[in-house]
Amino acid sequence: MPPISTTNRQEVHETFRKEYLGTIASRLGLIAKFLGSDNWMAGDHLTYADFLVYDVLDFHRLLFNPKHFNGFPTLVAYMERIEGLKGVNKFLDTMDKMPTHGPGVAFFGNSKDFKPKDD
C-alpha cells in the first residue's frame, strides 16, 4: 500500500471503517462467547485483563454506535460491572472521552474535533 498522504487520509479511514463495521458483531460475539456466564474474564477473579478488555469494548462503544452491543447483553452487563467498581466511575468521569489507542488516534486531533459517527 502506498503511503497515506494528508489529502487522502480521511478517505482511507472511511474505507477501513466501513470494512471493519461489517466485522463488529462477530468480534463482539467472540468476546461474549469467551466470557460466557462468568463475571470476569478469569471466571470469578477480577484481573488486569478485565481492564484491558473493558478498554477495547469502550473504544468500540465510543468510536462506533453503541447499538452494536444490543445483541450482547452479557457484554453490556460486563461493562457495567467494571464501571461499578469502587473508584472506577470517578476515574472514568475524569477522562476525556476520546480514543486513547487504536486506529482512531491517527485520525483525530483533539477532543474538540472528535465526533463519533452514528453507524
Coordinates of C-alpha atoms in Angstrom, one line a residue:
M1 CA 0.0 0.0 0.0
P2 CA 1.4 3.4 -0.9
P3 CA 2.0 6.0 1.9
I4 CA -1.1 7.8 3.0
S5 CA -1.0 11.4 2.2
T6 CA -2.8 14.1 4.1
T7 CA -5.2 14.6 1.2
N8 CA -6.5 11.0 1.2
R9 CA -6.1 10.0 4.8
Q10 CA -9.8 10.6 5.6
E11 CA -10.9 8.6 2.5
V12 CA -8.7 5.7 3.5
H13 CA -10.0 5.9 7.1
E14 CA -13.6 5.7 5.9
T15 CA -12.9 2.7 3.7
F16 CA -11.3 0.8 6.5
R17 CA -14.1 1.9 8.9
K18 CA -16.8 0.6 6.6
E19 CA -15.0 -2.7 6.2
Y20 CA -14.5 -3.0 10.0
L21 CA -18.1 -2.2 10.7
G22 CA -19.1 -5.4 8.9
T23 CA -17.0 -7.4 11.4
I24 CA -18.0 -5.9 14.7
A25 CA -20.8 -8.4 15.5
S26 CA -18.5 -11.4 15.0
R27 CA -15.7 -9.8 17.1
L28 CA -18.1 -8.9 19.9
G29 CA -19.5 -12.4 19.7
L30 CA -16.1 -14.0 20.2
I31 CA -15.6 -11.9 23.4
A32 CA -19.1 -12.7 24.7
K33 CA -18.5 -16.4 24.0
F34 CA -15.2 -16.3 25.9
L35 CA -16.8 -14.5 28.8
G36 CA -19.8 -16.9 28.8
S37 CA -21.7 -16.7 32.1
D38 CA -18.7 -15.7 34.1
N39 CA -18.4 -12.3 35.8
W40 CA -14.9 -11.7 34.7
M41 CA -12.5 -13.0 32.0
A42 CA -10.8 -15.2 34.5
G43 CA -14.0 -16.6 35.9
D44 CA -14.7 -15.4 39.5
H45 CA -11.5 -13.3 39.7
L46 CA -11.1 -9.8 38.5
T47 CA -7.7 -9.3 36.8
Y48 CA -5.8 -6.8 34.8
A49 CA -7.1 -8.5 31.7
D50 CA -10.6 -7.3 32.5
F51 CA -9.5 -3.7 32.4
L52 CA -7.8 -4.3 29.0
V53 CA -10.9 -5.9 27.6
Y54 CA -13.1 -3.1 29.0
D55 CA -10.8 -0.6 27.3
V56 CA -11.3 -2.3 23.9
L57 CA -15.0 -2.6 24.4
D58 CA -15.3 1.0 25.5
F59 CA -13.2 2.1 22.5
H60 CA -15.8 0.4 20.2
R61 CA -18.7 1.9 22.1
L62 CA -17.1 5.3 21.7
L63 CA -16.0 5.2 18.1
F64 CA -19.0 3.3 16.7
N65 CA -22.6 3.3 17.6
P66 CA -23.4 1.6 21.0
K67 CA -26.2 -0.2 19.2
H68 CA -23.7 -2.8 18.2
F69 CA -23.8 -4.0 21.8
N70 CA -27.6 -4.6 21.7
G71 CA -27.2 -8.2 20.8
F72 CA -24.7 -8.8 23.6
P73 CA -26.4 -8.3 27.0
T74 CA -23.5 -10.2 28.7
L75 CA -21.0 -7.6 27.4
V76 CA -23.2 -4.7 28.4
A77 CA -23.5 -6.2 31.9
Y78 CA -19.8 -6.9 32.0
M79 CA -19.0 -3.2 31.2
E80 CA -21.5 -2.1 33.8
R81 CA -19.7 -4.3 36.4
I82 CA -16.4 -2.7 35.5
E83 CA -17.9 0.7 35.7
G84 CA -19.5 -0.1 39.0
L85 CA -16.2 -1.0 40.7
K86 CA -15.2 1.3 43.6
G87 CA -13.3 4.2 42.2
V88 CA -13.7 3.3 38.5
N89 CA -16.7 5.7 37.9
K90 CA -14.8 8.5 39.5
F91 CA -11.8 7.8 37.3
L92 CA -13.9 7.5 34.1
D93 CA -15.6 10.8 34.9
T94 CA -12.2 12.5 34.8
M95 CA -11.2 11.0 31.4
D96 CA -11.6 12.9 28.2
K97 CA -13.9 10.8 26.0
M98 CA -11.6 10.4 23.1
P99 CA -9.8 7.3 21.7
T100 CA -6.5 6.7 23.6
H101 CA -5.3 3.9 21.4
G102 CA -6.0 2.1 18.2
P103 CA -6.7 3.3 14.7
G104 CA -8.8 6.3 15.9
V105 CA -5.8 8.1 17.3
A106 CA -4.3 8.6 13.9
F107 CA -7.4 10.4 12.6
F108 CA -8.4 12.7 15.4
G109 CA -6.5 15.8 16.6
N110 CA -8.1 16.7 19.9
S111 CA -11.3 16.0 21.7
K112 CA -12.9 19.2 20.4
D113 CA -12.7 17.8 16.9
F114 CA -13.7 14.3 17.7
K115 CA -17.3 13.3 16.9
P116 CA -18.3 9.7 16.8
K117 CA -20.4 8.7 13.8
D118 CA -23.8 7.2 14.0
D119 CA -23.0 3.9 12.3

